[in-house]
Coordinates of C-alpha atoms and ligand atoms in Angstrom, one line a residue:
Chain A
X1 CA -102.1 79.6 -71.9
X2 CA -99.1 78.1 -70.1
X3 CA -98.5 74.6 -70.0
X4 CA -97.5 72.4 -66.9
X5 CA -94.3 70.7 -67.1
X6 CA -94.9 67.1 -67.0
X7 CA -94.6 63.9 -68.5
X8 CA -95.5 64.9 -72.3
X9 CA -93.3 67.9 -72.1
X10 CA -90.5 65.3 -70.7
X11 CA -91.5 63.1 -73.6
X12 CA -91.3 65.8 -76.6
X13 CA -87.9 66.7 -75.6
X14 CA -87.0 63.0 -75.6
X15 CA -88.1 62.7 -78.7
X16 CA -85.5 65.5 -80.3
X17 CA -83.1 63.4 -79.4
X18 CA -84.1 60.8 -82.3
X19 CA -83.0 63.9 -84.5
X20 CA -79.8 64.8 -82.1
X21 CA -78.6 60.9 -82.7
X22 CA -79.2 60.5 -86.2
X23 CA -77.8 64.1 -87.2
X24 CA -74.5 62.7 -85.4
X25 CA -74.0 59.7 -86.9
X26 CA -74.8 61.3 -90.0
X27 CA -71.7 63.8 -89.3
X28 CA -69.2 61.0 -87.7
X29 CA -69.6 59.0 -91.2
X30 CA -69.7 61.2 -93.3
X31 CA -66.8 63.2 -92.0
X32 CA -64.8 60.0 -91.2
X33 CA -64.9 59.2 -94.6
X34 CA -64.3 62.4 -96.3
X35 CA -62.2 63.2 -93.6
X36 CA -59.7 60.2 -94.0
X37 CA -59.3 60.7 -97.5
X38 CA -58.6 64.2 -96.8
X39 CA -55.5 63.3 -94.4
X40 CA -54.1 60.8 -96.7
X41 CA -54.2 63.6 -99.5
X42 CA -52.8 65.9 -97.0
X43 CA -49.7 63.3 -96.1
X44 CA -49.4 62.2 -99.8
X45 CA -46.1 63.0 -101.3
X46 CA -48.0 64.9 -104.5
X47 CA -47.9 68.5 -103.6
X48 CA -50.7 69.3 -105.1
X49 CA -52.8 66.8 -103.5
X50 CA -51.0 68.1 -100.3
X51 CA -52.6 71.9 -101.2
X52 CA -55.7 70.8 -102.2
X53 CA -56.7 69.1 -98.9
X54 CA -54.8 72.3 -97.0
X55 CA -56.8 74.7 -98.4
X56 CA -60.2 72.6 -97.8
X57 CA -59.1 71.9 -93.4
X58 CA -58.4 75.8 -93.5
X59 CA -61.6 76.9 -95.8
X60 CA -63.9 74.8 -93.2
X61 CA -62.5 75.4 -89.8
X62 CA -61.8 78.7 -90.6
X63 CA -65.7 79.7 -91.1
X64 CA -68.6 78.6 -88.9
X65 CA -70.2 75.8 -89.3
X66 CA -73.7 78.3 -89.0
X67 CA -72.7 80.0 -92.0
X68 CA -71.7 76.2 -94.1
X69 CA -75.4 75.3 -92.9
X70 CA -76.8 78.6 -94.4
X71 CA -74.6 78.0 -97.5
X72 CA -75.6 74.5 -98.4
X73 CA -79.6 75.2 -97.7
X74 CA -80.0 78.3 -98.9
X75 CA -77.0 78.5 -101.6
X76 CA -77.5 75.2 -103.2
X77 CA -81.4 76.0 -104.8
X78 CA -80.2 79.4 -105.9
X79 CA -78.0 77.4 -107.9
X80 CA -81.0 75.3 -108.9
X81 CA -80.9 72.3 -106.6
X82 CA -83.7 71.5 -104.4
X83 CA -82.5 70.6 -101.5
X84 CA -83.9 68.3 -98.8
X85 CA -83.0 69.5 -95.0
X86 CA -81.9 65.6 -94.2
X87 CA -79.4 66.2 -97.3
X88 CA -78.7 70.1 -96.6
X89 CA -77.3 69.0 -92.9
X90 CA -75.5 65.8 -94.5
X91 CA -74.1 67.9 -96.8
X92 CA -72.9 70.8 -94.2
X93 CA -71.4 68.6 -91.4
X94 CA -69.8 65.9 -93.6
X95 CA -67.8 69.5 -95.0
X96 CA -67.4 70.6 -91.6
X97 CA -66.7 67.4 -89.8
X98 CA -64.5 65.7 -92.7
X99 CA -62.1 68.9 -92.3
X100 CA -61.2 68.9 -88.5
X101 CA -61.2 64.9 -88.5
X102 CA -58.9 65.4 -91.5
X103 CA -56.3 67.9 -89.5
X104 CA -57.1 65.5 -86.5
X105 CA -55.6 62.1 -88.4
X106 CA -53.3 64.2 -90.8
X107 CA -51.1 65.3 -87.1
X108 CA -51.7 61.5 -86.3
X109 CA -50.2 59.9 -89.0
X110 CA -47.4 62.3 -88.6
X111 CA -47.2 61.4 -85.7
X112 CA -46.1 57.8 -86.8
X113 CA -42.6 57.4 -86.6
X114 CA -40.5 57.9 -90.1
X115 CA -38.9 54.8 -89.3
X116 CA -42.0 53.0 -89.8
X117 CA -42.9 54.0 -93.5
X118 CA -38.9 53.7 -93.7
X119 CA -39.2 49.7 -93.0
X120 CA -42.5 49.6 -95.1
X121 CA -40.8 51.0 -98.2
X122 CA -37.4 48.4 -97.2
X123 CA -39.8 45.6 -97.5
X124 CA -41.8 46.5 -100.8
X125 CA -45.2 47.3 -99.3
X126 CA -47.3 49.1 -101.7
X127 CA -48.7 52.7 -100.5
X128 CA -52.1 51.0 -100.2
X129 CA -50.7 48.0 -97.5
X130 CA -48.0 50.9 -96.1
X131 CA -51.0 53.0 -95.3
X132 CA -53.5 49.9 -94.0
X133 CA -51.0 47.8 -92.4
X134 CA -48.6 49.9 -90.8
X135 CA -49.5 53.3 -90.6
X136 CA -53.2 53.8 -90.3
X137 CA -53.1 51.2 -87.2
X138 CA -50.8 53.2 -85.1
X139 CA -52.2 56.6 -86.0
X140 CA -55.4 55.5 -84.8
X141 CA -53.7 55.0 -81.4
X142 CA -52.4 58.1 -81.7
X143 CA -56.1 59.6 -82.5
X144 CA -58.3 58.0 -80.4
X145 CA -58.3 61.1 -77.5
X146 CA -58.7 63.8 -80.0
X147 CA -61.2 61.7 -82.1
X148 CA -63.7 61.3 -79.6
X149 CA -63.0 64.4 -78.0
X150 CA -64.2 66.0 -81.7
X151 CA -67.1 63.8 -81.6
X152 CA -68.3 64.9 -78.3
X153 CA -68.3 68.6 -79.7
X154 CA -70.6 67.2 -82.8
X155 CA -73.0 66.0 -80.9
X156 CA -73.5 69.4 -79.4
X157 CA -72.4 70.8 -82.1
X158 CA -75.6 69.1 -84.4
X159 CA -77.8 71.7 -81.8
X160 CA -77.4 74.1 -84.6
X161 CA -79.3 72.1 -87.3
X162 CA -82.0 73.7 -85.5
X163 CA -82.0 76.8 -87.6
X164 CA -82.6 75.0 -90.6
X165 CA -85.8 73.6 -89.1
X166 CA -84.5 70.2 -87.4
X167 CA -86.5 69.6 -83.9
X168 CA -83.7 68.1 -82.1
X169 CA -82.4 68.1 -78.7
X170 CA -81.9 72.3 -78.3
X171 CA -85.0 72.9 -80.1
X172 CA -87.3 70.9 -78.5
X173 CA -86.3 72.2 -75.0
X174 CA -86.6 75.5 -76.5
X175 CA -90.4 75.1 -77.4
X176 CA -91.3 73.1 -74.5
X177 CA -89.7 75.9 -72.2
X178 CA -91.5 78.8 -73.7
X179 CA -94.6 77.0 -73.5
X180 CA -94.5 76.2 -70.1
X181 CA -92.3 78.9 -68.4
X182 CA -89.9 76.8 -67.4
X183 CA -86.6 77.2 -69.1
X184 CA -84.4 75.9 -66.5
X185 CA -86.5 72.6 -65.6
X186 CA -86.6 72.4 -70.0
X187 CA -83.0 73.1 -70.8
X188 CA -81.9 71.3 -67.8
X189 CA -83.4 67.6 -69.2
X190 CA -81.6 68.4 -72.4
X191 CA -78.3 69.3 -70.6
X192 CA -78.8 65.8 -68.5
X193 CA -79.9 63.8 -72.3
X194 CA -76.7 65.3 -74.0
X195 CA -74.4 64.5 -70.8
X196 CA -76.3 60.4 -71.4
X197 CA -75.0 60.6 -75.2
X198 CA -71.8 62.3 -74.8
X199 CA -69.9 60.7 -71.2
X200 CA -69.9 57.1 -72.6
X201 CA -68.0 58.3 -76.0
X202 CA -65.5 59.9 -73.4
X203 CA -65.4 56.5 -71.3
X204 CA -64.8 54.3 -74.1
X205 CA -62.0 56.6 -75.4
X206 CA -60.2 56.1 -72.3
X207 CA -61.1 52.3 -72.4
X208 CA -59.5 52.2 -75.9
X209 CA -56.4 54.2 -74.6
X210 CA -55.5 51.8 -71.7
X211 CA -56.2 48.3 -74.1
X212 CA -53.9 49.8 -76.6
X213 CA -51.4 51.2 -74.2
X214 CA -50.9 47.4 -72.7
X215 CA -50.9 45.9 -76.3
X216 CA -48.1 47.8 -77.5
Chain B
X1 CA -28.0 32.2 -107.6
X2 CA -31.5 31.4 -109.5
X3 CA -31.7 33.9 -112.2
X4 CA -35.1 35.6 -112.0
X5 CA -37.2 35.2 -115.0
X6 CA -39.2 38.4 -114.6
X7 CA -37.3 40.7 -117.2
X8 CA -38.8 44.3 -116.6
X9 CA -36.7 46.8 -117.4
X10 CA -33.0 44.8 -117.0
X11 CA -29.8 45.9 -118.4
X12 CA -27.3 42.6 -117.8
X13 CA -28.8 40.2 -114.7
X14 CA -26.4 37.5 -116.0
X15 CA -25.0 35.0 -112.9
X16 CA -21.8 36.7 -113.3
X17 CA -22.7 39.9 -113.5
X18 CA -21.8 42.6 -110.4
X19 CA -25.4 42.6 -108.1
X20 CA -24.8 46.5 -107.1
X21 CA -23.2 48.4 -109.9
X22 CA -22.7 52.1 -108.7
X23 CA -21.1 54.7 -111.2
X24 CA -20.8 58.7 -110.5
X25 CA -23.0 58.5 -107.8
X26 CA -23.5 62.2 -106.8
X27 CA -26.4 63.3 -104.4
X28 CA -27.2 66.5 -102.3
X29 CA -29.4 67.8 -99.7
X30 CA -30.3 71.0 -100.7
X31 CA -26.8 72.7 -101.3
X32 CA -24.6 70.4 -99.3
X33 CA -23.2 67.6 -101.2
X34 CA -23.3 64.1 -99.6
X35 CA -22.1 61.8 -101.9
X36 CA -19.2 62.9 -104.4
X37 CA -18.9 60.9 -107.4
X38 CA -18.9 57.4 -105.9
X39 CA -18.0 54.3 -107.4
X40 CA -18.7 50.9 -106.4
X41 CA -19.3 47.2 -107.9
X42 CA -20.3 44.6 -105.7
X43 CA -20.2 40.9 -106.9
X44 CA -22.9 38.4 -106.0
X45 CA -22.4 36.7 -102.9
X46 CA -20.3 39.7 -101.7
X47 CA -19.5 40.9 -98.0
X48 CA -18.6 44.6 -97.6
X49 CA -18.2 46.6 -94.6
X50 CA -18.4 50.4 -94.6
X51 CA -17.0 52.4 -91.9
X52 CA -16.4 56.4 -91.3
X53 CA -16.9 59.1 -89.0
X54 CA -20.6 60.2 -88.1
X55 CA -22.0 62.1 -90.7
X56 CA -19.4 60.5 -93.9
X57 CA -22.6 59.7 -96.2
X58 CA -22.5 55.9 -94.9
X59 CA -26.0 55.5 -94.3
X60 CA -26.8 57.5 -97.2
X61 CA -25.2 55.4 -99.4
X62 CA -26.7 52.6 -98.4
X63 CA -30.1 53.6 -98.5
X64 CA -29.6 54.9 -101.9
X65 CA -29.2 51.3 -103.3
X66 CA -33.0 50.4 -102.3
X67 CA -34.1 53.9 -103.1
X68 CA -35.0 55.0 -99.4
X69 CA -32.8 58.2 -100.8
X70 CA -33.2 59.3 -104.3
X71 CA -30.2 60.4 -105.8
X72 CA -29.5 63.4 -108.6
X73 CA -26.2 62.1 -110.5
X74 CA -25.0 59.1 -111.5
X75 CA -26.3 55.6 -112.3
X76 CA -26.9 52.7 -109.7
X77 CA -28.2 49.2 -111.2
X78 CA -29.2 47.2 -108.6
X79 CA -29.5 43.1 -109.9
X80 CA -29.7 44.4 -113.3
X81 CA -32.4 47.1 -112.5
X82 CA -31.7 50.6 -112.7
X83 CA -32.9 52.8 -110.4
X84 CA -33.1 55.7 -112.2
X85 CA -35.1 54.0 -114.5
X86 CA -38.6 54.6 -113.3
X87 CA -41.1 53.7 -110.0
X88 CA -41.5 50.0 -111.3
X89 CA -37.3 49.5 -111.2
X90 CA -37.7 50.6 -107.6
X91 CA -40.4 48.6 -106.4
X92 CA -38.6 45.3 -107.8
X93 CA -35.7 46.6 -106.2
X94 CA -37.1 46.6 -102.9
X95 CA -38.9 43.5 -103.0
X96 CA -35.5 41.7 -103.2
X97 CA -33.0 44.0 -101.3
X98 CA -33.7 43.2 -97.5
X99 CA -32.6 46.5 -94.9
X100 CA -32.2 46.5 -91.1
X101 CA -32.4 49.8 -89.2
X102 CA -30.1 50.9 -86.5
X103 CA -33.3 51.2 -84.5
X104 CA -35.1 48.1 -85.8
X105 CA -38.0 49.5 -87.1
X106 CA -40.0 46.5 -86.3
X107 CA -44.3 47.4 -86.2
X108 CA -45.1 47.8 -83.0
X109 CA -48.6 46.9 -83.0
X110 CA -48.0 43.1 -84.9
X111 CA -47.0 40.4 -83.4
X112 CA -43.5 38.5 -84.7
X113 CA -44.3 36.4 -86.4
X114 CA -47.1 38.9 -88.1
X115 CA -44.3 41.1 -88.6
X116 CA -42.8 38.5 -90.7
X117 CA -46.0 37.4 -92.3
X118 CA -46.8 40.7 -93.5
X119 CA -44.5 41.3 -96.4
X120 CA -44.5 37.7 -98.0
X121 CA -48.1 38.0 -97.8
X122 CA -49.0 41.7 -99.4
X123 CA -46.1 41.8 -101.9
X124 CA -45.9 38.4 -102.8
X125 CA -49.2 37.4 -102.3
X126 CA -47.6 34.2 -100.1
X127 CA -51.1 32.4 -98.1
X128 CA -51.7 32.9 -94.8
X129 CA -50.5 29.6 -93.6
X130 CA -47.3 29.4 -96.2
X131 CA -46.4 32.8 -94.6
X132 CA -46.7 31.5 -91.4
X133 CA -44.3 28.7 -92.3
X134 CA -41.4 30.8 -93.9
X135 CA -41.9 33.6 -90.8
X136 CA -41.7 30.3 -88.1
X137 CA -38.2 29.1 -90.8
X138 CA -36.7 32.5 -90.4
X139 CA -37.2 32.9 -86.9
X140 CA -36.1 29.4 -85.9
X141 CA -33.1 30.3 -88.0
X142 CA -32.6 33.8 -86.1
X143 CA -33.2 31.3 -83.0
X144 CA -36.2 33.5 -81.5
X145 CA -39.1 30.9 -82.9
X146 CA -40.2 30.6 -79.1
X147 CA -40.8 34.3 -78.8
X148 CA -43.4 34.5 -82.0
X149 CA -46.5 35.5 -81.0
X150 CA -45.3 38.4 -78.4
X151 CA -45.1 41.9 -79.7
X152 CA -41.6 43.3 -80.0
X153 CA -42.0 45.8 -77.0
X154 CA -42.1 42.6 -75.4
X155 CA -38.5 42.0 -76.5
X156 CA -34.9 43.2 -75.8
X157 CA -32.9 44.6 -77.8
X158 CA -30.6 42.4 -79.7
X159 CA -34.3 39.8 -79.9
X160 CA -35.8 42.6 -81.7
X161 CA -32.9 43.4 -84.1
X162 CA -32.9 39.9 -84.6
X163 CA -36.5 39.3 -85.5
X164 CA -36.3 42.2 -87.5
X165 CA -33.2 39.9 -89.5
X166 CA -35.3 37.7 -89.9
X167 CA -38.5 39.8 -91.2
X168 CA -36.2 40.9 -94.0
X169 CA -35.0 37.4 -95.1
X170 CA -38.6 36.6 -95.2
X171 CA -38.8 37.7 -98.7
X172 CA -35.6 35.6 -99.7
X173 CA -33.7 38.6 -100.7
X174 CA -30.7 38.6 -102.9
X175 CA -28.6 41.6 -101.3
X176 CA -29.0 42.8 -97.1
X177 CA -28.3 46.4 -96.3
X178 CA -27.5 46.6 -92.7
X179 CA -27.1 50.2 -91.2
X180 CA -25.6 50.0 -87.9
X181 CA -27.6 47.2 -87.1
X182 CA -25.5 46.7 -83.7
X183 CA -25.2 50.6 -82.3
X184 CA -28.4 51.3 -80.6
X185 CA -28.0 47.8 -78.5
X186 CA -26.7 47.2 -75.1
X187 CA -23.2 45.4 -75.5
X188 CA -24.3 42.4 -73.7
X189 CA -26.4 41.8 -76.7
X190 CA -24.2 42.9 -79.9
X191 CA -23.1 39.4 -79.8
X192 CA -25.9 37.6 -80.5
X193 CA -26.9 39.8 -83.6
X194 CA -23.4 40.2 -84.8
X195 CA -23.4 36.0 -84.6
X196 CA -26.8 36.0 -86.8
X197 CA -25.4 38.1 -89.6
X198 CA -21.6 36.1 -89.4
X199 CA -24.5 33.0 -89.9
X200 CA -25.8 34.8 -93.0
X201 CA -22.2 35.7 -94.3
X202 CA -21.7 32.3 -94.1
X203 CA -24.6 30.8 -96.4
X204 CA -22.9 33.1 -99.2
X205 CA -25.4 36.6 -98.7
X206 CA -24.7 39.6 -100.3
X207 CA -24.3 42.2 -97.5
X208 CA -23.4 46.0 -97.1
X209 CA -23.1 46.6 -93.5
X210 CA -22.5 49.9 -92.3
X211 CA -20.7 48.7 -89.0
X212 CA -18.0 49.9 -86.6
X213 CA -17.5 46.1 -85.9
X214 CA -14.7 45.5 -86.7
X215 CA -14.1 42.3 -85.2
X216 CA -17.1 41.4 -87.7
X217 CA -15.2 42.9 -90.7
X218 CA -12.0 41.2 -90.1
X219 CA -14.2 38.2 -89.9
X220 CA -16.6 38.1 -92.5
X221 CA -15.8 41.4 -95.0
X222 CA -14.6 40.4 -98.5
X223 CA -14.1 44.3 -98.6
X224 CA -13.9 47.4 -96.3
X225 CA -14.6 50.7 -97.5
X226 CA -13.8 53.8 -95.6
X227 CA -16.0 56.8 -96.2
X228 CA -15.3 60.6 -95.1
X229 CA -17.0 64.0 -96.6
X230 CA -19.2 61.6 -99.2
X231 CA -16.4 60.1 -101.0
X232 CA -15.0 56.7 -100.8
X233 CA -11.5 57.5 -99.3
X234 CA -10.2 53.9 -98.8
X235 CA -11.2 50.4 -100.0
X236 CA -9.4 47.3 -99.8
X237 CA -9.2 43.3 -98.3
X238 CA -9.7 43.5 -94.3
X239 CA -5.9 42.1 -93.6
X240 CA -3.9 45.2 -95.5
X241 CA -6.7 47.3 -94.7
X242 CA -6.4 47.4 -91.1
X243 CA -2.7 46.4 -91.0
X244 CA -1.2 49.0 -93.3
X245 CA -4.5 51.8 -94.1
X246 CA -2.9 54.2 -96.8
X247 CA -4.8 57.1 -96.3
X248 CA -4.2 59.5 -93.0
X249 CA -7.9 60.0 -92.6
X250 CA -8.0 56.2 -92.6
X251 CA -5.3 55.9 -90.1
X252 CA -6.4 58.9 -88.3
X253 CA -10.4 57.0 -88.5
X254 CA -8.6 53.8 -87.7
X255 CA -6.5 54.9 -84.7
X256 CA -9.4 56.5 -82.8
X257 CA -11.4 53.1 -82.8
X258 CA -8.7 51.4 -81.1
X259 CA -8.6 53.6 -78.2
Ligands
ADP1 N1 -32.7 64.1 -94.8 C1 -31.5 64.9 -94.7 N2 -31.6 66.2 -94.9 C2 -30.5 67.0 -94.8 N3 -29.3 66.5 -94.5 C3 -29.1 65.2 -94.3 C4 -30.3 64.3 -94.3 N4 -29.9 63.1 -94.0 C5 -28.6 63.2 -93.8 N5 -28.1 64.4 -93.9 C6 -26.7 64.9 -93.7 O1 -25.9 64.2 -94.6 C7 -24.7 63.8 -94.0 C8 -24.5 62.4 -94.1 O2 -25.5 61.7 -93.4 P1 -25.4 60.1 -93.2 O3 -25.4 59.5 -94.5 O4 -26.5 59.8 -92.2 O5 -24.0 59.9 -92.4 P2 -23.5 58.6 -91.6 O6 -24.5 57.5 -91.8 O7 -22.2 58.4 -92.3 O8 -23.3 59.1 -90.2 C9 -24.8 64.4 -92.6 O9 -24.0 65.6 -92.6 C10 -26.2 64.6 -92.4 O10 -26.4 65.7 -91.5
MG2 MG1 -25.6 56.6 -90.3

């Protein structure tokens, strides 16, 4: 029997986006966690810290994040671990996210001119005030743009906890538009629901831009 | 000169002792050599000026003696530290040797008087509002005390060189590197930096300036040194120095700045 497209239907794929906003602020802390300490390994001065953290940003942008999903929730029980999904997708875009936000910082606090740690080190500052103080400040400037340009792919990117059984966003439009025929009305209130989410990040970023650009 | 009491790792810190003791001294980058066997004792309260073409190892001498450059031969003891003696040497070290940059290097996104705040507070662990006192001092003295609480993009040239004087006297150090502190300003404004550090001279500051000033180091200089090819080709008092320079490279050097 096919289903009219109507309020409910509008209502159920509403509802995905509970799942859609949770599984992205899921990914945005865990990967800006992970992901920070995975520059400042990257810019450390111990080479092997340096390698470390360069061979994790190319192990987890160089596969899909499909395949790290598939890994994590169906690799970690065969090594005996029962996985929950919630911790199977925490798991997977924390590893996926932490990487590119890693690469993302790691080109930002590069970016910082060498003069600035120069006048850091002149005046004592431990690494640990260097880092807070002076350099993490301005490579945040630096980052904002690519930052929130990553985090606008997440949220569209967290689509693909669907194949691990998550009714978010994608998926709910998907079962609401084969039950009532009508894919484009269906995937066309998701498209609208993910443009709500993602065009504010994209605002604020340029807000953030400008205040800084006038501060400094 | 207080004696500090901290004794980490100190060789001789006696009042009399040289500050800068520098023995040796041999460094490279990669397979060119920079510095060739320098030597170099500075006494307490000491004013030396180092000149030489571009690219004569001036700057890299310089920041050898607060360890911005590590070197591979030699010994340097810096106020009775030695800074081939481990990462704790060189953190003292830099806690009490004060640098300014040819480009300033001041933080662009603090305020300064933050800028001067920051150092006192973090390494010394000064308060919030003593730090706010000694920054407001230092700045008054650099005469830029109106101009605290703007951000240095706000400022010209010789205001940021001079705030960033007075960020490095905010931790009371005991020797001030200066490396070309005047080059990267207008010329309208070498004058009011130049007068800042003749100020400093004056209130008995150890200072290695790396300067082509020499209106500065016939004014203030104890000693002018004359570097070419990493080596120390010429040292003496400013008068015979620039009167009667032994060495052709030093007339040669000398002769060019004139013109
Ligand atoms: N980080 C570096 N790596 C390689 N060579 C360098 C580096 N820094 C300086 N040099 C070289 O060392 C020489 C001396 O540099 P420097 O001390 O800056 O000279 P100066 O300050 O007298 O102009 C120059 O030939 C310069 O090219
Ligand atoms: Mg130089």
């Amino acid at each position: 029997m096919i289903r009219q497209f109507g309020l409910p239907e509008a209502l159920a794929i509403l509802s995905g986006v509970q799942a859609t906003i949770l599984l992205s602020l899921i990914a945005f802390v865990g990967g800006g966690v992970v992901g920070l300490a995975v520059a400042l390994m990257r810019t450390s001065e111990r080479t092997w810290l340096q390698r470390c953290a360069g061979f994790y940003i190319d192990f987890f942008q160089g596969t899909p994040l499909l395949m790290q999903l598939f890994l994590v929730f169906y690799g970690l029980p065969v090594l005996g671990y029962k996985v929950n999904p919630w911790i199977a997708v925490a798991i997977g875009f924390t590893l996926h996210a932490s990487a590119f936000l890693g690469e993302i910082w790691r080109g930002s606090i590069q970016a910082v001119p060498r003069g600035q740690t120069e006048a850091a080190y002149a005046l004592g500052l431990s690494y640990a005030s260097r880092m807070r103080n002076v350099v993490l400040p301005q490579a945040m400037r630096i980052s904002v743009a690519p930052t929130v340009g990553f985090m606008v792919q997440l949220i569209k990117g967290t689509s693909l906890a669907a194949i691990i059984g998550f009714v978010e966003l994608s998926r709910a439009a998907q079962i609401i538009a084969s039950a009532t025929y009508k894919p484009l009305l269906a995937y066309g209130c998701a498209a609208i629901v993910y443009f709500v989410l993602c065009f504010p990040l994209s605002r604020l970023s340029m807000r953030l831009e400008k205040r800084f650009a006038v501060k400094t | 000169m207080s004696v500090n009491p901290d004794q980490r790792s100190r060789a001789s810190a006696s009042a009399d002792a040289p500050i800068i003791e520098i023995a040796g001294l041999r460094k490279w980058f990669g397979t060119f050599q920079v510095l060739q066997d320098i030597a170099l004792t500075v006494a307490r309260g000491e004013r030396i000026v180092i000149c030489g073409p571009s690219g004569s190892g001036k700057s890299t001498l310089i920041r050898c003696v607060n360890s911005l450059e590590r070197y591979q031969e030699g010994r340097l003891v810096v106020d009775g530290y030695d800074l081939g003696a481990g990462q704790k040497n060189i953190d003292t070290v830099r806690a009490e040797v004060g640098m300014v940059f040819q480009q300033f290097n001041l933080f662009p996104h603090l305020t300064v008087m933050e800028n001067c705040m920051l150092a006192p507070m973090k390494v010394r662990g000064t308060r919030k509002k003593e730090a706010q006192e000694l920054a407001m001092r230092f700045l008054a003295r650099v005469r830029i005390a109106d101009q605290a609480l703007k951000y240095p993009a706000q400022l010209s040239g010789g205001q940021q060189q001079r705030v960033a004087i007075a960020r490095a006297l905010c931790m009371t150090p005991k020797i001030m590197l200066f490396d070309e502190p005047t080059s990267a300003l207008d010329p309208e404004m070498v004058k009011e930096v130049l007068d800042t550090m003749v100020g400093l001279a004056e209130d008995g500051m150890t200072m290695l300036c790396v300067t082509h000033e020499m209106g500065f180091a016939r004014k203030v200089a104890d000693r002018v040194i004359f570097m070419d090819a990493g080596q120390i080709v010429e040292m003496g008092k400013p008068e015979p120095f620039f009167a009667n320079p032994q060495n052709p490279r030093t007339q040669a050097f000398l002769g060019q700045l004139l013109h």
